[in-house]
Amino acid sequence: MQDKKDLPSEILRNLTQATIKKSPSVRREFSAGGVVIKEKREVLLIKNPSNIWTFPKGHIEKGETKEQAALREVKEETNIDAEIVDYLGEISYFFTWGGVKVYKTVYFFLMKYVAGIPVPSWEVKDARFFPIEKAKQKLKYKGDKEIFEKALQKMDLLL
């Protein structure tokens, strides 16, 4: 049998979904977030409680669309008003929280800066705009790097 790393991503996703369905001890979470670009030169990042720079994101609340959640989370975590330009894709990953295994899917949107000065909320340690090249260096998570590359490919959509 092939190693999981060699399987196409769609097959791996199906295996992951099957594993989750068979395992009642895995909790599902859904979040949404944004890659906010300012004047095609800077990108908004937050420093999470683990001191890692990432994109603002958070749980999708009951009755909320992915888009509404993404805009709300950007505003709540950073004090920045933004406008959705396009959908970038999703990332999914496992983590353990309080002894419970969680499988989380995060939906990301390309956003255009509208207004505001970055002010971190109580949920994050810092929030600020970085030049694009500096932001690339700051990102540590593989999923964030992939989403950022997709955002950069769609920069022409920003007016």
PDB file of C-alpha atoms in Angstrom:
ATOM      1  CA  MET A   1       0.000   0.000   0.000  1.00  0.00           C
ATOM      2  CA  GLN A   2       1.170   3.509  -0.743  1.00  0.00           C
ATOM      3  CA  ASP A   3       2.214   5.868   2.001  1.00  0.00           C
ATOM      4  CA  LYS A   4      -0.532   8.449   2.779  1.00  0.00           C
ATOM      5  CA  LYS A   5       1.793  11.278   1.721  1.00  0.00           C
ATOM      6  CA  ASP A   6       1.831   9.871  -1.825  1.00  0.00           C
ATOM      7  CA  LEU A   7      -1.951   9.641  -2.201  1.00  0.00           C
ATOM      8  CA  PRO A   8      -3.709  12.373  -4.134  1.00  0.00           C
ATOM      9  CA  SER A   9      -5.276  14.973  -1.863  1.00  0.00           C
ATOM     10  CA  GLU A  10      -8.856  13.964  -2.761  1.00  0.00           C
ATOM     11  CA  ILE A  11      -8.279  10.359  -1.675  1.00  0.00           C
ATOM     12  CA  LEU A  12      -6.613  11.555   1.518  1.00  0.00           C
ATOM     13  CA  ARG A  13      -9.573  13.855   2.212  1.00  0.00           C
ATOM     14  CA  ASN A  14     -11.994  10.927   1.730  1.00  0.00           C
ATOM     15  CA  LEU A  15      -9.939   8.758   4.101  1.00  0.00           C
ATOM     16  CA  THR A  16      -9.960  11.561   6.669  1.00  0.00           C
ATOM     17  CA  GLN A  17     -13.741  11.978   6.377  1.00  0.00           C
ATOM     18  CA  ALA A  18     -14.244   8.207   6.774  1.00  0.00           C
ATOM     19  CA  THR A  19     -12.010   8.206   9.861  1.00  0.00           C
ATOM     20  CA  ILE A  20     -14.011  11.039  11.419  1.00  0.00           C
ATOM     21  CA  LYS A  21     -17.350   9.313  10.772  1.00  0.00           C
ATOM     22  CA  LYS A  22     -16.117   6.106  12.420  1.00  0.00           C
ATOM     23  CA  SER A  23     -14.676   7.923  15.423  1.00  0.00           C
ATOM     24  CA  PRO A  24     -17.257   9.610  17.659  1.00  0.00           C
ATOM     25  CA  SER A  25     -14.406  10.972  19.785  1.00  0.00           C
ATOM     26  CA  VAL A  26     -13.439  13.429  17.019  1.00  0.00           C
ATOM     27  CA  ARG A  27     -15.211  16.780  17.232  1.00  0.00           C
ATOM     28  CA  ARG A  28     -15.806  18.862  14.071  1.00  0.00           C
ATOM     29  CA  GLU A  29     -15.251  22.613  13.980  1.00  0.00           C
ATOM     30  CA  PHE A  30     -15.789  25.111  11.191  1.00  0.00           C
ATOM     31  CA  SER A  31     -14.154  28.524  11.022  1.00  0.00           C
ATOM     32  CA  ALA A  32     -13.721  31.333   8.527  1.00  0.00           C
ATOM     33  CA  GLY A  33     -11.085  33.979   8.077  1.00  0.00           C
ATOM     34  CA  GLY A  34      -9.555  36.529   5.798  1.00  0.00           C
ATOM     35  CA  VAL A  35      -6.372  37.466   4.025  1.00  0.00           C
ATOM     36  CA  VAL A  36      -6.713  41.254   4.170  1.00  0.00           C
ATOM     37  CA  ILE A  37      -4.584  43.140   1.646  1.00  0.00           C
ATOM     38  CA  LYS A  38      -3.995  46.880   1.961  1.00  0.00           C
ATOM     39  CA  GLU A  39      -3.086  48.832  -1.188  1.00  0.00           C
ATOM     40  CA  LYS A  40      -1.629  45.687  -2.819  1.00  0.00           C
ATOM     41  CA  ARG A  41       1.457  46.108  -0.594  1.00  0.00           C
ATOM     42  CA  GLU A  42       0.632  44.966   2.917  1.00  0.00           C
ATOM     43  CA  VAL A  43      -1.168  42.033   4.523  1.00  0.00           C
ATOM     44  CA  LEU A  44      -2.879  41.837   7.916  1.00  0.00           C
ATOM     45  CA  LEU A  45      -1.584  39.219  10.356  1.00  0.00           C
ATOM     46  CA  ILE A  46      -2.371  38.382  13.959  1.00  0.00           C
ATOM     47  CA  LYS A  47      -0.106  36.842  16.562  1.00  0.00           C
ATOM     48  CA  ASN A  48      -2.046  33.987  18.157  1.00  0.00           C
ATOM     49  CA  PRO A  49      -1.774  32.932  21.837  1.00  0.00           C
ATOM     50  CA  SER A  50       1.045  30.528  20.827  1.00  0.00           C
ATOM     51  CA  ASN A  51       3.076  33.505  19.505  1.00  0.00           C
ATOM     52  CA  ILE A  52       2.643  32.427  15.876  1.00  0.00           C
ATOM     53  CA  TRP A  53       1.735  34.925  13.155  1.00  0.00           C
ATOM     54  CA  THR A  54      -1.316  33.807  11.205  1.00  0.00           C
ATOM     55  CA  PHE A  55      -4.451  35.180   9.555  1.00  0.00           C
ATOM     56  CA  PRO A  56      -7.480  36.360  11.544  1.00  0.00           C
ATOM     57  CA  LYS A  57     -10.123  33.648  11.734  1.00  0.00           C
ATOM     58  CA  GLY A  58     -12.694  32.157  14.069  1.00  0.00           C
ATOM     59  CA  HIS A  59     -15.745  29.978  14.552  1.00  0.00           C
ATOM     60  CA  ILE A  60     -18.754  30.261  12.310  1.00  0.00           C
ATOM     61  CA  GLU A  61     -21.673  31.028  14.600  1.00  0.00           C
ATOM     62  CA  LYS A  62     -25.113  29.472  14.213  1.00  0.00           C
ATOM     63  CA  GLY A  63     -27.077  31.210  11.465  1.00  0.00           C
ATOM     64  CA  GLU A  64     -23.982  32.879  10.027  1.00  0.00           C
ATOM     65  CA  THR A  65     -22.613  32.396   6.526  1.00  0.00           C
ATOM     66  CA  LYS A  66     -18.913  31.707   5.995  1.00  0.00           C
ATOM     67  CA  GLU A  67     -18.556  35.199   4.556  1.00  0.00           C
ATOM     68  CA  GLN A  68     -20.277  36.872   7.512  1.00  0.00           C
ATOM     69  CA  ALA A  69     -18.115  34.938   9.962  1.00  0.00           C
ATOM     70  CA  ALA A  70     -14.907  35.836   8.122  1.00  0.00           C
ATOM     71  CA  LEU A  71     -15.722  39.558   8.110  1.00  0.00           C
ATOM     72  CA  ARG A  72     -16.838  39.492  11.751  1.00  0.00           C
ATOM     73  CA  GLU A  73     -13.701  37.676  12.906  1.00  0.00           C
ATOM     74  CA  VAL A  74     -11.401  40.072  11.056  1.00  0.00           C
ATOM     75  CA  LYS A  75     -13.189  43.005  12.723  1.00  0.00           C
ATOM     76  CA  GLU A  76     -13.321  41.404  16.189  1.00  0.00           C
ATOM     77  CA  GLU A  77      -9.693  40.278  16.262  1.00  0.00           C
ATOM     78  CA  THR A  78      -8.081  43.293  14.587  1.00  0.00           C
ATOM     79  CA  ASN A  79     -10.478  46.284  14.480  1.00  0.00           C
ATOM     80  CA  ILE A  80     -10.131  46.295  10.679  1.00  0.00           C
ATOM     81  CA  ASP A  81     -13.066  46.730   8.294  1.00  0.00           C
ATOM     82  CA  ALA A  82     -12.635  44.766   5.083  1.00  0.00           C
ATOM     83  CA  GLU A  83     -14.550  43.771   1.985  1.00  0.00           C
ATOM     84  CA  ILE A  84     -14.587  40.251   0.531  1.00  0.00           C
ATOM     85  CA  VAL A  85     -13.149  40.070  -2.980  1.00  0.00           C
ATOM     86  CA  ASP A  86     -12.996  36.315  -3.622  1.00  0.00           C
ATOM     87  CA  TYR A  87     -12.991  32.875  -2.024  1.00  0.00           C
ATOM     88  CA  LEU A  88      -9.492  31.429  -1.563  1.00  0.00           C
ATOM     89  CA  GLY A  89     -10.225  27.891  -0.425  1.00  0.00           C
ATOM     90  CA  GLU A  90     -10.153  25.877   2.754  1.00  0.00           C
ATOM     91  CA  ILE A  91      -7.626  24.183   4.963  1.00  0.00           C
ATOM     92  CA  SER A  92      -8.350  21.310   7.356  1.00  0.00           C
ATOM     93  CA  TYR A  93      -6.309  19.932  10.202  1.00  0.00           C
ATOM     94  CA  PHE A  94      -6.439  17.939  13.432  1.00  0.00           C
ATOM     95  CA  PHE A  95      -5.530  19.256  16.869  1.00  0.00           C
ATOM     96  CA  THR A  96      -6.205  18.280  20.461  1.00  0.00           C
ATOM     97  CA  TRP A  97      -7.963  20.675  22.844  1.00  0.00           C
ATOM     98  CA  GLY A  98      -8.569  19.695  26.456  1.00  0.00           C
ATOM     99  CA  GLY A  99      -7.969  16.042  25.650  1.00  0.00           C
ATOM    100  CA  VAL A 100     -10.492  16.053  22.789  1.00  0.00           C
ATOM    101  CA  LYS A 101      -9.375  15.438  19.215  1.00  0.00           C
ATOM    102  CA  VAL A 102     -10.742  18.114  16.883  1.00  0.00           C
ATOM    103  CA  TYR A 103     -10.904  18.145  13.086  1.00  0.00           C
ATOM    104  CA  LYS A 104     -11.171  21.766  11.983  1.00  0.00           C
ATOM    105  CA  THR A 105     -11.949  23.216   8.559  1.00  0.00           C
ATOM    106  CA  VAL A 106     -11.213  26.895   7.927  1.00  0.00           C
ATOM    107  CA  TYR A 107     -12.656  28.740   4.916  1.00  0.00           C
ATOM    108  CA  PHE A 108     -10.555  31.691   3.741  1.00  0.00           C
ATOM    109  CA  PHE A 109     -11.466  34.764   1.727  1.00  0.00           C
ATOM    110  CA  LEU A 110      -9.360  37.348  -0.055  1.00  0.00           C
ATOM    111  CA  MET A 111     -10.293  40.707   1.434  1.00  0.00           C
ATOM    112  CA  LYS A 112      -9.590  44.299   0.554  1.00  0.00           C
ATOM    113  CA  TYR A 113      -8.774  46.701   3.394  1.00  0.00           C
ATOM    114  CA  VAL A 114     -11.504  49.319   3.883  1.00  0.00           C
ATOM    115  CA  ALA A 115     -10.765  51.157   7.146  1.00  0.00           C
ATOM    116  CA  GLY A 116      -9.337  50.981  10.629  1.00  0.00           C
ATOM    117  CA  ILE A 117      -6.097  50.787  12.548  1.00  0.00           C
ATOM    118  CA  PRO A 118      -5.033  47.317  13.722  1.00  0.00           C
ATOM    119  CA  VAL A 119      -5.818  46.878  17.412  1.00  0.00           C
ATOM    120  CA  PRO A 120      -5.535  43.348  18.819  1.00  0.00           C
ATOM    121  CA  SER A 121      -8.536  41.975  20.688  1.00  0.00           C
ATOM    122  CA  TRP A 122      -8.266  40.019  23.930  1.00  0.00           C
ATOM    123  CA  GLU A 123      -8.135  36.839  21.798  1.00  0.00           C
ATOM    124  CA  VAL A 124      -4.839  37.678  20.088  1.00  0.00           C
ATOM    125  CA  LYS A 125      -1.465  39.027  21.199  1.00  0.00           C
ATOM    126  CA  ASP A 126      -0.886  41.410  18.291  1.00  0.00           C
ATOM    127  CA  ALA A 127      -2.396  42.565  14.999  1.00  0.00           C
ATOM    128  CA  ARG A 128      -0.572  44.505  12.309  1.00  0.00           C
ATOM    129  CA  PHE A 129       0.038  44.998   8.627  1.00  0.00           C
ATOM    130  CA  PHE A 130       3.282  43.671   7.154  1.00  0.00           C
ATOM    131  CA  PRO A 131       4.827  44.219   3.730  1.00  0.00           C
ATOM    132  CA  ILE A 132       4.007  41.180   1.586  1.00  0.00           C
ATOM    133  CA  GLU A 133       7.553  39.749   1.588  1.00  0.00           C
ATOM    134  CA  LYS A 134       7.871  40.173   5.365  1.00  0.00           C
ATOM    135  CA  ALA A 135       4.471  38.501   5.876  1.00  0.00           C
ATOM    136  CA  LYS A 136       5.657  35.492   3.835  1.00  0.00           C
ATOM    137  CA  GLN A 137       8.573  35.122   6.250  1.00  0.00           C
ATOM    138  CA  LYS A 138       6.335  35.464   9.318  1.00  0.00           C
ATOM    139  CA  LEU A 139       3.878  32.703   8.348  1.00  0.00           C
ATOM    140  CA  LYS A 140       4.774  29.314   9.855  1.00  0.00           C
ATOM    141  CA  TYR A 141       1.774  27.067   9.218  1.00  0.00           C
ATOM    142  CA  LYS A 142       1.801  25.178   5.913  1.00  0.00           C
ATOM    143  CA  GLY A 143      -1.903  25.848   5.344  1.00  0.00           C
ATOM    144  CA  ASP A 144      -1.428  29.590   5.866  1.00  0.00           C
ATOM    145  CA  LYS A 145       1.421  29.640   3.363  1.00  0.00           C
ATOM    146  CA  GLU A 146      -0.718  27.834   0.771  1.00  0.00           C
ATOM    147  CA  ILE A 147      -3.671  30.190   1.291  1.00  0.00           C
ATOM    148  CA  PHE A 148      -1.358  33.215   1.063  1.00  0.00           C
ATOM    149  CA  GLU A 149       0.032  31.982  -2.259  1.00  0.00           C
ATOM    150  CA  LYS A 150      -3.534  31.697  -3.572  1.00  0.00           C
ATOM    151  CA  ALA A 151      -4.215  35.249  -2.382  1.00  0.00           C
ATOM    152  CA  LEU A 152      -1.120  36.556  -4.149  1.00  0.00           C
ATOM    153  CA  GLN A 153      -2.232  34.864  -7.378  1.00  0.00           C
ATOM    154  CA  LYS A 154      -5.518  36.793  -7.148  1.00  0.00           C
ATOM    155  CA  MET A 155      -4.002  40.208  -6.386  1.00  0.00           C
ATOM    156  CA  ASP A 156      -5.236  41.506  -9.740  1.00  0.00           C
ATOM    157  CA  LEU A 157      -8.791  41.285  -8.351  1.00  0.00           C
ATOM    158  CA  LEU A 158      -7.976  44.039  -5.860  1.00  0.00           C
ATOM    159  CA  LEU A 159      -8.791  47.443  -7.334  1.00  0.00           C
TER     160      LEU A 159
END
